[in-house]
Coordinates of C-alpha atoms in Angstrom, one line a residue:
M1 CA -86.5 -26.5 4.1
N2 CA -87.5 -22.7 5.1
I3 CA -83.8 -20.8 4.8
K4 CA -83.9 -17.5 4.8
T5 CA -81.7 -14.8 4.4
I6 CA -81.4 -11.4 6.5
P7 CA -80.3 -8.6 4.7
T8 CA -77.2 -6.8 7.3
T9 CA -75.1 -3.9 8.3
P10 CA -71.6 -4.4 9.9
F11 CA -70.7 -4.0 13.1
T12 CA -67.8 -1.8 13.7
D13 CA -66.7 -3.5 17.2
Q14 CA -66.3 -7.4 16.8
K15 CA -62.6 -8.0 16.6
P16 CA -61.8 -10.9 18.9
G17 CA -59.6 -10.2 22.1
T18 CA -57.7 -12.9 23.4
S19 CA -60.3 -15.2 23.1
G20 CA -63.0 -15.0 21.3
L21 CA -65.9 -11.6 21.2
R22 CA -66.3 -10.7 24.9
K23 CA -69.5 -7.8 25.1
K24 CA -72.4 -7.2 27.4
V25 CA -75.0 -9.5 27.5
T26 CA -77.2 -6.4 26.1
V27 CA -74.8 -6.2 23.3
F28 CA -75.3 -9.5 22.0
Q29 CA -78.9 -8.9 22.2
T30 CA -78.6 -6.2 20.0
S31 CA -80.9 -7.2 16.2
H32 CA -78.3 -8.2 13.9
Y33 CA -74.7 -8.6 16.6
L34 CA -74.6 -12.1 17.5
E35 CA -76.1 -13.2 13.4
N36 CA -73.3 -11.1 12.4
F37 CA -70.4 -12.5 13.9
V38 CA -71.6 -16.2 13.5
Q39 CA -72.1 -15.8 10.4
S40 CA -68.8 -14.0 9.8
I41 CA -67.3 -17.7 11.1
F42 CA -68.6 -19.2 8.8
D43 CA -67.9 -17.1 6.0
S44 CA -64.4 -17.5 6.9
L45 CA -64.1 -21.6 7.1
E46 CA -64.1 -23.7 3.9
G47 CA -64.9 -26.9 3.9
F48 CA -67.2 -27.3 6.8
Q49 CA -70.2 -28.6 4.4
G50 CA -72.0 -31.9 5.7
Q51 CA -68.9 -32.2 8.9
T52 CA -69.6 -31.4 12.7
L53 CA -69.8 -28.4 14.8
V54 CA -69.5 -28.2 18.8
V55 CA -72.0 -26.1 20.2
G56 CA -72.0 -25.5 24.4
G57 CA -71.6 -22.8 26.3
D58 CA -71.0 -22.1 30.4
G59 CA -74.5 -21.1 31.0
R60 CA -75.0 -18.1 31.5
Y61 CA -77.4 -15.5 30.8
Y62 CA -78.5 -15.8 26.8
N63 CA -76.5 -19.1 26.7
R64 CA -80.0 -20.8 25.9
Q65 CA -80.8 -18.1 23.7
A66 CA -77.7 -18.1 22.0
I67 CA -77.5 -21.6 21.3
Q68 CA -80.6 -21.9 19.5
I69 CA -79.5 -19.1 17.0
I70 CA -76.7 -20.7 16.1
L71 CA -77.4 -24.1 15.0
K72 CA -80.4 -22.8 13.2
M73 CA -77.4 -20.9 11.2
A74 CA -75.2 -23.6 10.7
A75 CA -78.5 -26.1 9.5
A76 CA -78.7 -23.3 7.3
N77 CA -74.9 -22.4 6.0
G78 CA -74.8 -26.5 5.1
F79 CA -73.6 -28.2 8.6
G80 CA -74.2 -32.2 8.7
R81 CA -74.5 -32.8 12.8
V82 CA -74.1 -30.6 15.3
L83 CA -73.1 -32.0 19.4
V84 CA -74.5 -29.6 22.2
G85 CA -74.2 -30.5 25.4
A86 CA -77.7 -31.3 27.4
S87 CA -79.3 -27.6 28.2
G88 CA -76.8 -26.5 26.7
I89 CA -73.7 -26.7 28.7
L90 CA -70.1 -27.5 27.9
S91 CA -67.7 -26.2 29.8
T92 CA -64.6 -25.1 27.2
P93 CA -62.3 -28.2 28.2
A94 CA -65.2 -30.9 27.9
A95 CA -65.8 -29.2 25.0
S96 CA -62.5 -29.0 23.6
C97 CA -62.5 -32.8 24.6
V98 CA -65.9 -33.6 22.2
I99 CA -64.4 -32.0 19.1
R100 CA -60.8 -33.8 19.2
K101 CA -62.8 -37.2 20.0
Y102 CA -65.6 -37.1 17.5
K103 CA -62.8 -35.5 15.3
A104 CA -65.2 -32.6 14.8
F105 CA -64.6 -29.6 11.2
G106 CA -64.8 -27.3 14.8
G107 CA -66.8 -26.0 17.8
I108 CA -68.2 -22.9 18.9
I109 CA -67.7 -22.4 22.7
L110 CA -70.8 -19.2 24.3
S111 CA -68.5 -17.7 27.5
A112 CA -67.1 -14.5 28.8
S113 CA -64.7 -16.7 30.9
H114 CA -64.7 -15.4 34.8
N115 CA -66.4 -12.3 34.0
P116 CA -69.8 -11.2 35.7
G117 CA -73.1 -13.1 33.9
G118 CA -76.8 -12.0 34.7
I119 CA -78.6 -9.6 32.1
D120 CA -76.9 -7.0 32.9
G121 CA -73.3 -8.9 32.9
D122 CA -71.1 -10.5 29.9
F123 CA -71.4 -12.4 27.2
G124 CA -69.0 -14.0 24.9
I125 CA -67.7 -16.1 21.9
K126 CA -65.1 -18.0 20.0
Y127 CA -64.3 -20.2 17.3
N128 CA -62.3 -24.3 18.3
T129 CA -60.7 -25.7 15.6
G130 CA -60.5 -29.0 14.7
N131 CA -57.2 -30.0 16.9
G132 CA -60.0 -28.8 19.9
G133 CA -58.7 -25.4 20.8
P134 CA -58.6 -21.7 20.2
A135 CA -59.0 -20.1 16.2
P136 CA -55.6 -18.8 15.5
E137 CA -55.0 -15.7 15.1
K138 CA -54.8 -16.3 11.2
V139 CA -58.9 -17.7 11.9
T140 CA -59.6 -14.8 13.7
D141 CA -58.1 -12.2 11.6
A142 CA -60.6 -13.3 9.1
I143 CA -63.1 -13.6 11.0
Y144 CA -62.7 -9.8 12.0
D145 CA -62.2 -9.2 8.3
R146 CA -65.6 -10.6 7.1
T147 CA -67.1 -8.9 10.0
K148 CA -66.6 -5.3 8.5
T149 CA -67.9 -6.1 5.0
I150 CA -70.8 -8.3 6.3
S151 CA -74.2 -7.8 4.2
Q152 CA -76.5 -10.8 4.6
Y153 CA -76.5 -13.9 7.3
K154 CA -79.3 -17.3 6.4
I155 CA -80.7 -18.7 9.1
L156 CA -83.2 -21.4 9.2
E157 CA -86.8 -21.3 10.2
A158 CA -87.7 -24.0 12.3
S159 CA -88.5 -24.4 16.1
D160 CA -86.7 -24.6 18.9
I161 CA -84.5 -27.9 19.8
D162 CA -85.2 -28.7 22.9
L163 CA -81.8 -29.2 24.8
D164 CA -82.7 -30.6 28.0
R165 CA -83.8 -33.7 26.4
Q166 CA -80.9 -36.0 25.0
G167 CA -81.1 -38.0 21.6
D168 CA -81.0 -36.5 17.9
F169 CA -83.3 -34.2 16.3
Q170 CA -83.9 -33.0 12.5
L171 CA -83.0 -29.5 12.0
G172 CA -83.8 -28.3 8.8
S173 CA -81.2 -31.8 6.4
M174 CA -79.7 -31.4 9.5
V175 CA -78.8 -34.0 12.8
V176 CA -78.6 -32.1 16.0
K177 CA -77.7 -34.4 18.6
V178 CA -78.2 -33.3 22.3
I179 CA -75.7 -35.3 24.6
D180 CA -74.1 -35.6 27.7
A181 CA -72.1 -33.0 28.7
V182 CA -69.8 -35.2 31.5
A183 CA -69.4 -37.7 29.8
D184 CA -67.4 -37.5 27.4
Y185 CA -64.8 -35.7 30.0
A186 CA -65.1 -37.9 32.6
E187 CA -64.0 -40.8 31.1
L188 CA -60.9 -39.0 29.6
M189 CA -59.6 -38.0 33.5
E190 CA -60.1 -41.8 34.6
S191 CA -57.5 -42.4 31.5
L192 CA -55.3 -39.8 32.7
F193 CA -55.4 -40.2 36.8
D194 CA -55.3 -42.8 38.7
F195 CA -58.6 -42.9 40.3
D196 CA -58.4 -45.6 42.5
R197 CA -55.2 -43.9 44.3
I198 CA -57.5 -40.6 44.6
Q199 CA -60.7 -42.4 45.7
L200 CA -58.5 -44.0 48.6
L201 CA -57.1 -40.4 49.5
L202 CA -61.5 -38.5 49.4
T203 CA -62.4 -41.8 51.3
K204 CA -59.7 -42.2 54.1
L205 CA -60.3 -39.8 57.0
P206 CA -59.2 -38.0 58.1
F207 CA -58.1 -35.9 54.3
R208 CA -60.9 -33.7 54.0
L209 CA -61.5 -31.2 50.9
C210 CA -63.5 -28.6 49.5
V211 CA -64.4 -28.3 45.7
D212 CA -65.9 -24.6 44.5
S213 CA -67.8 -24.2 41.5
M214 CA -68.3 -20.6 41.9
H215 CA -72.3 -21.6 40.2
A216 CA -70.5 -22.1 37.7
V217 CA -70.1 -24.9 34.6
T218 CA -67.6 -27.0 36.4
G219 CA -70.5 -27.8 39.1
P220 CA -72.3 -30.9 36.7
Y221 CA -68.6 -32.6 36.6
A222 CA -67.4 -32.1 40.0
H223 CA -70.7 -34.1 41.7
A224 CA -70.2 -36.5 39.3
L225 CA -66.2 -37.0 39.2
I226 CA -65.6 -35.9 42.8
E227 CA -68.2 -36.8 45.2
G228 CA -69.3 -39.2 41.7
R229 CA -66.5 -41.8 40.9
L230 CA -64.1 -40.9 43.3
G231 CA -66.6 -41.0 46.8
A232 CA -65.9 -37.6 48.0
K233 CA -67.9 -37.0 51.5
A234 CA -71.2 -35.4 49.8
G235 CA -71.2 -31.6 50.5
S236 CA -67.3 -31.7 49.2
V237 CA -68.4 -29.8 46.2
I238 CA -70.4 -26.3 46.7
N239 CA -72.2 -23.8 44.8
G240 CA -72.3 -26.3 42.3
I241 CA -75.9 -25.8 40.6
P242 CA -74.8 -23.6 37.4
L243 CA -77.0 -20.4 37.4
E244 CA -77.1 -17.8 34.8
D245 CA -75.6 -15.1 37.5
F246 CA -73.6 -17.4 38.8
G247 CA -75.2 -16.7 42.1
G248 CA -74.2 -12.8 42.1
G249 CA -70.9 -13.3 42.4
H250 CA -68.1 -13.1 39.9
P251 CA -66.9 -16.0 38.7
D252 CA -63.2 -15.6 38.9
P253 CA -61.3 -18.3 41.2
N254 CA -58.9 -16.0 42.9
L255 CA -58.1 -14.8 46.3
V256 CA -60.7 -11.5 45.9
Y257 CA -63.4 -13.2 43.7
A258 CA -63.5 -17.3 45.6
H259 CA -63.7 -15.2 49.2
E260 CA -66.2 -17.8 50.3
L261 CA -63.4 -20.8 49.2
V262 CA -61.0 -19.1 51.1
E263 CA -62.5 -18.4 54.4
I264 CA -63.1 -21.9 54.7
L265 CA -59.6 -22.5 53.9
F266 CA -58.5 -19.6 56.2
G267 CA -61.0 -20.3 58.8
E268 CA -60.8 -22.9 61.7
N269 CA -61.2 -26.6 61.0
A270 CA -60.0 -25.9 57.2
P271 CA -60.3 -28.6 55.0
D272 CA -56.5 -30.0 53.6
F273 CA -57.5 -29.0 50.1
G274 CA -59.3 -26.3 48.7
A275 CA -60.2 -24.9 44.8
A276 CA -62.0 -22.9 42.8
S277 CA -62.9 -22.5 39.0
D278 CA -64.1 -19.7 37.1
G279 CA -67.1 -19.5 34.9
D280 CA -66.2 -21.7 31.5
G281 CA -64.1 -24.2 33.2
D282 CA -61.2 -23.0 32.3
R283 CA -59.3 -21.7 35.3
N284 CA -58.8 -23.2 38.5
M285 CA -56.7 -21.4 42.5
I286 CA -55.6 -24.2 44.6
L287 CA -55.1 -23.8 47.9
G288 CA -53.8 -26.0 50.5
R289 CA -54.8 -25.6 55.3
K290 CA -54.1 -21.9 55.3
F291 CA -51.8 -22.1 51.8
F292 CA -52.0 -20.2 48.7
V293 CA -50.2 -22.1 45.5
T294 CA -50.2 -19.3 43.6
P295 CA -50.7 -20.4 39.8
S296 CA -46.5 -20.3 38.7
D297 CA -45.5 -22.2 41.2
S298 CA -48.6 -25.1 40.8
L299 CA -47.5 -25.0 36.9
A300 CA -44.0 -25.8 37.9
I301 CA -45.1 -28.7 40.7
L302 CA -47.1 -30.3 38.4
A303 CA -44.2 -30.3 36.2
A304 CA -41.8 -31.5 39.1
N305 CA -44.4 -34.0 39.7
A306 CA -45.8 -35.6 36.9
H307 CA -44.0 -38.6 37.0
L308 CA -46.7 -39.5 39.3
V309 CA -49.6 -39.5 37.4
P310 CA -49.5 -42.0 35.0
A311 CA -50.7 -39.9 31.3
Y312 CA -47.2 -38.6 32.6
K313 CA -45.4 -41.1 34.1
S314 CA -43.3 -42.0 31.2
G315 CA -41.8 -37.9 30.8
L316 CA -42.3 -34.6 29.4
A317 CA -41.6 -33.1 25.9
G318 CA -41.3 -30.0 26.9
I319 CA -43.2 -27.1 29.4
A320 CA -44.9 -23.3 28.2
R321 CA -45.5 -20.6 29.4
S322 CA -47.5 -17.2 29.2
M323 CA -44.7 -14.7 28.8
P324 CA -46.2 -12.5 32.4
T325 CA -46.0 -16.2 33.9
S326 CA -43.5 -16.9 36.2
Q327 CA -39.8 -18.3 35.6
A328 CA -40.4 -21.1 38.1
A329 CA -41.3 -23.9 35.3
D330 CA -38.1 -22.7 33.3
R331 CA -36.5 -24.2 36.2
V332 CA -37.7 -27.7 36.8
A333 CA -37.2 -27.7 32.9
A334 CA -34.2 -27.0 32.8
R335 CA -33.5 -29.8 35.7
L336 CA -35.4 -32.6 33.5
G337 CA -33.4 -31.3 30.9
I338 CA -37.0 -30.6 28.4
E339 CA -37.1 -27.8 26.6
A340 CA -39.3 -24.7 27.8
Y341 CA -41.4 -22.3 25.8
E342 CA -42.1 -18.4 26.4
T343 CA -44.8 -17.9 24.5
P344 CA -47.8 -14.3 24.7
T345 CA -50.9 -14.8 26.6
G346 CA -54.1 -16.8 24.5
W347 CA -54.6 -20.3 25.4
K348 CA -54.1 -20.3 21.3
F349 CA -50.0 -19.7 21.0
F350 CA -49.5 -23.2 23.0
G351 CA -51.7 -25.2 20.2
N352 CA -48.5 -25.3 18.1
L353 CA -45.9 -26.5 20.4
L354 CA -48.6 -28.8 21.8
D355 CA -49.8 -30.5 18.5
A356 CA -46.5 -30.7 16.8
G357 CA -45.3 -32.4 20.4
K358 CA -43.3 -29.7 21.7
A359 CA -45.4 -29.3 24.9
T360 CA -46.9 -31.8 27.1
L361 CA -48.4 -29.0 30.3
C362 CA -48.7 -25.5 29.5
G363 CA -49.4 -23.0 32.3
E364 CA -50.5 -19.3 32.6
E365 CA -50.6 -16.9 35.8
S366 CA -54.1 -15.9 35.3
F367 CA -54.7 -19.4 37.1
G368 CA -54.6 -21.5 33.7
T369 CA -53.7 -24.9 33.6
G370 CA -53.4 -27.7 31.2
S371 CA -51.8 -30.5 29.2
N372 CA -51.8 -32.1 25.8
H373 CA -55.2 -33.9 26.8
V374 CA -56.9 -30.7 25.1
R375 CA -56.5 -27.5 23.7
E376 CA -57.3 -25.8 26.2
K377 CA -56.7 -24.5 29.6
D378 CA -58.6 -26.7 32.0
G379 CA -59.3 -26.4 36.0
L380 CA -60.9 -29.2 36.5
W381 CA -57.8 -31.3 35.2
A382 CA -55.7 -29.3 37.5
V383 CA -57.6 -30.2 40.6
L384 CA -57.8 -33.8 39.5
F385 CA -53.5 -33.5 39.3
W386 CA -53.6 -32.3 42.8
L387 CA -55.4 -34.6 43.9
N388 CA -53.1 -37.3 42.3
V389 CA -49.9 -35.7 43.6
L390 CA -51.2 -36.0 47.0
A391 CA -52.0 -39.4 47.0
A392 CA -48.8 -40.5 45.8
R393 CA -47.0 -38.4 47.8
Q394 CA -48.5 -38.5 51.2
Q395 CA -47.9 -35.4 51.9
S396 CA -50.3 -31.9 52.7
V397 CA -50.3 -29.2 49.8
E398 CA -47.9 -27.0 51.3
Q399 CA -45.6 -29.9 52.2
I400 CA -44.6 -30.4 48.7
V401 CA -44.6 -26.7 48.3
T402 CA -42.5 -25.2 50.3
E403 CA -39.8 -29.1 49.1
H404 CA -40.5 -27.7 45.7
W405 CA -38.7 -24.3 47.1
Q406 CA -36.5 -25.5 48.6
M407 CA -35.2 -27.8 45.7
Y408 CA -36.0 -25.1 43.2
G409 CA -35.5 -21.8 44.6
R410 CA -38.8 -19.5 44.8
N411 CA -39.8 -17.3 42.3
F412 CA -41.7 -14.5 44.1
Y413 CA -44.3 -13.3 41.9
S414 CA -47.1 -11.6 42.7
R415 CA -49.4 -9.8 40.3
H416 CA -51.7 -6.4 39.8
D417 CA -55.0 -5.6 38.7
Y418 CA -56.5 -2.0 37.5
E419 CA -60.0 -2.3 36.6
G420 CA -61.9 -0.4 34.6
V421 CA -59.6 2.0 33.7
N422 CA -60.3 4.6 30.9
A423 CA -59.4 3.6 28.0
D424 CA -57.3 6.1 26.1
R425 CA -55.0 6.9 30.0
A426 CA -54.2 3.3 29.8
N427 CA -52.9 2.5 26.2
T428 CA -50.8 6.0 26.7
L429 CA -49.5 4.6 30.1
V430 CA -48.5 1.5 27.8
D431 CA -47.0 4.4 24.7
Q432 CA -44.9 5.5 27.3
L433 CA -43.6 2.4 28.4
R434 CA -43.0 1.8 24.7
A435 CA -41.5 5.3 23.7
K436 CA -38.6 4.3 27.1
G437 CA -37.5 1.1 25.5
S438 CA -34.0 0.5 25.3
S439 CA -32.9 4.0 27.3
L440 CA -34.0 2.3 30.0
K441 CA -31.4 -0.2 30.0
G442 CA -28.3 0.8 32.3
K443 CA -30.8 3.2 34.8
Q444 CA -30.6 2.0 38.6
F445 CA -34.0 2.6 41.1
G446 CA -33.2 1.7 44.2
Q447 CA -30.8 -1.3 44.3
Y448 CA -32.0 -2.7 40.6
E449 CA -30.4 -2.4 37.5
V450 CA -32.7 -2.0 34.1
L451 CA -30.0 -5.0 32.7
F452 CA -33.4 -4.7 29.6
S453 CA -36.6 -3.0 28.5
D454 CA -38.6 -4.3 25.4
D455 CA -42.4 -5.1 24.1
F456 CA -42.5 -8.8 24.1
S457 CA -42.7 -10.5 20.9
Y458 CA -42.9 -14.2 19.3
T459 CA -42.3 -15.9 17.0
D460 CA -44.3 -19.5 16.8
P461 CA -41.0 -21.8 16.4
V462 CA -43.8 -24.5 14.6
D463 CA -45.1 -22.7 11.3
G464 CA -42.8 -19.1 11.9
S465 CA -45.9 -16.8 13.0
T466 CA -45.2 -13.8 14.4
S467 CA -47.1 -11.9 17.3
S468 CA -45.7 -8.2 18.3
K469 CA -46.2 -5.8 21.4
Q470 CA -47.3 -8.6 23.4
G471 CA -46.5 -6.7 26.7
I472 CA -43.5 -4.5 28.3
R473 CA -40.6 -6.3 30.1
I474 CA -38.0 -4.6 32.1
G475 CA -35.3 -6.7 33.6
F476 CA -32.6 -6.4 36.1
T477 CA -29.6 -7.4 36.3
D478 CA -30.5 -9.8 39.6
G479 CA -33.1 -11.5 38.0
S480 CA -35.9 -9.7 39.0
R481 CA -39.4 -8.6 36.1
I482 CA -41.7 -6.5 36.2
V483 CA -44.2 -7.1 32.9
F484 CA -47.3 -4.9 31.8
R485 CA -50.0 -5.8 30.0
L486 CA -53.6 -4.4 28.5
S487 CA -55.6 -7.5 29.2
G488 CA -58.0 -8.6 26.2
T489 CA -60.5 -10.1 28.6
G490 CA -63.1 -7.6 29.9
T491 CA -65.7 -5.6 28.3
E492 CA -65.4 -2.5 29.9
G493 CA -62.0 0.4 30.3
A494 CA -59.3 -1.2 30.0
T495 CA -57.3 -3.7 32.8
L496 CA -54.1 -2.8 33.9
R497 CA -51.9 -6.0 34.4
L498 CA -49.3 -5.5 36.5
Y499 CA -46.2 -8.2 36.8
V500 CA -43.7 -8.7 39.3
E501 CA -41.6 -11.5 40.0
S502 CA -38.1 -12.4 41.8
Y503 CA -35.8 -14.6 42.6
E504 CA -34.8 -15.8 46.1
P505 CA -32.0 -18.8 46.3
N506 CA -32.5 -18.4 50.2
V507 CA -34.4 -21.1 51.8
A508 CA -34.7 -19.0 55.1
K509 CA -36.0 -16.7 53.1
H510 CA -38.4 -18.4 51.6
N511 CA -41.8 -17.9 54.4
Q512 CA -41.9 -14.4 53.5
D513 CA -45.7 -12.5 52.3
P514 CA -44.7 -11.8 48.4
Q515 CA -46.2 -8.3 48.7
V516 CA -43.4 -7.7 51.3
A517 CA -41.2 -10.0 49.4
L518 CA -41.6 -7.5 45.9
A519 CA -42.4 -4.2 47.9
S520 CA -39.2 -2.5 46.7
L521 CA -40.1 -3.8 43.5
I522 CA -43.6 -3.1 43.1
S523 CA -42.4 0.8 43.6
V524 CA -40.1 1.0 40.7
A525 CA -42.7 -0.2 38.9
E526 CA -45.0 2.4 39.7
E527 CA -42.1 4.9 39.7
V528 CA -41.2 3.9 36.1
A529 CA -44.9 3.6 35.3
Q530 CA -46.8 6.5 36.8
I531 CA -49.2 4.4 37.3
R532 CA -51.0 6.6 39.9
E533 CA -50.7 9.1 37.7
F534 CA -52.5 7.3 34.1
T535 CA -54.6 5.5 36.4
G536 CA -55.6 7.9 39.1
R537 CA -55.9 4.3 41.4
D538 CA -53.9 4.5 44.4
R539 CA -54.2 0.8 45.1
P540 CA -55.0 -2.3 42.2
T541 CA -58.7 -3.6 42.2
V542 CA -57.1 -7.1 42.2
I543 CA -54.2 -8.6 44.0
T544 CA -52.9 -12.3 43.8

C-alpha cells in the first residue's frame, strides 16, 4: 500500500458556513484545496481507525473527481470501510439515513445544496457525525482551526474505483462498498408512511401530480418511489435525470427558480399537487392547484395532521423551527400541549433536540422540513407526508390550508432575498442595526410600535452551548416582527435576507396576497435598515 504524505500550506478561506464549506468549483480544483479541507476533517476526529465512513453527493460537476480523492485519503488515514452511493450519488437525507442504519462513524456529503452547478458553478463539502446530522459548531470550529495550521495530507496512490458498479472494492487495506443510492432510503420511507393509501390516491382518477426534481439528486428517488412503488403515472416526475449542471437551471425550489413547475400548477388544467426539490434533496416546495404553500405553513400543517401518518400517530414530542421561520407552528404546539423550540438557522441546531427526544418535527422557512427519522431536512419525505395527508383527508391542498387558517389564524409571512450584495455594505447594514439595539424600543413606525429589538442568541437546552449574533429581530406590540440575517450559504458577495411576519386572526382577511397584507411592515423594514441605501437595490432578487 503506497501512502504518500504531501506537503501543503494553509488556505485562509476554509471556514465552514451554516452547512459546510461552499466555494466555486474552480476554487475546489485549486491544487491541495480539497485535500487540505478533507485532511483537516480527519485530523479533527478521534477514534475512526477501522471504522465506516459514508460518502456521496448530489451529482454536480466535480462530484465524481472529489469522491475519488476522498476515498484515497480515507484509506490513507485508516478508515476500515467506506459506503459510497452508486455513481457517487446520495441525497443529503439519504446519506443521513445510511449513516444511521449502518452505524457509521460519520459521513462526507458533497453538495452546495440549492446553489447553481456546472463547471462555472458552486461546489460544497460538509462532515456529518455518527447521528447522521451536520457536524455541530464545536466540530466545525475544530476543522476550521486545523485548516489554519495544516502542513501535510495523506493520500493513497491507487487507481480510481468504478463508482458505476455496485459491490465491494479494495483500496489499500480499506473496503469500498458501492451501494444502491435509493434502496435504504426507500425502505425507510415505506416504514413511515401509509404507502397503500397513497397508492390508492395516486392511481385513482382524477388525481394528478407533478414532482419536479430540477435535474438534481432526487430524480432517482422520486422515480423509484412515486412512479415505481406508488404507481403514479409515468411522466409525473419531471426533470428526473441528475445532471452535472442541473440542466443549466438553479436547483432552488422556490417560486422564482422552479418556474417550470409553477407554470404547470398555475396553468390551465393544472394537476392537483405539485412539489419540487433542490440540488441535494433536502428542501421542498409544495403547491396545490393554483395555490402556493409557504414552508412555514407547511411545517405547521404537517404538525397539525401528524396523527394521520403511521410514524407519528402516537403524537409529537415537540416542534422545532428556526428563528426566522414564522410562528405558525408555535400555535399548533400550544394547542397540542407540546413544546415549541426556536433555534438559529442551520439544521445542526435541531440535532440535539431530536437526539434527546425533545422534538419530532422540525422546519425552516428556507423550504426545509424534516423529522426524527434522519438528522437532515428531507424534501421527498415532506412530499410523501403531504400525499399521506391528502390521501387521508380526501381534500385539496387549498382546502387543507384554508381550514388550518380558520382554526389557527393566518401568519402572513414573506422572505425577501437581496443576493450578491457587496459584503462590506451588507455587514455595515447589519452592524448599524445591531448598534441601534434596544434604543428602538417604544419607537413608533406608522401603526407599529416597537416592543423589542435584539440580536438573537440561543442556548441549547440539551448541552448548554450558546450561539450568538444569529439575526436581528424587531418585534412590535401587535405581535408582528421583522428579522434581518446575512445568509451563510452563498459563494459570492453576501445575501441579505429580510423576513416579515404579521398574525391575522380575522378569517375574512385570510385571502389577501401576503405582499399586500405585509406592505406597510415591509416599508418599515426598509426604512429601519436603510436597505436601498446599503444594498443599492430598489427591489429584492427573490420574494417568497
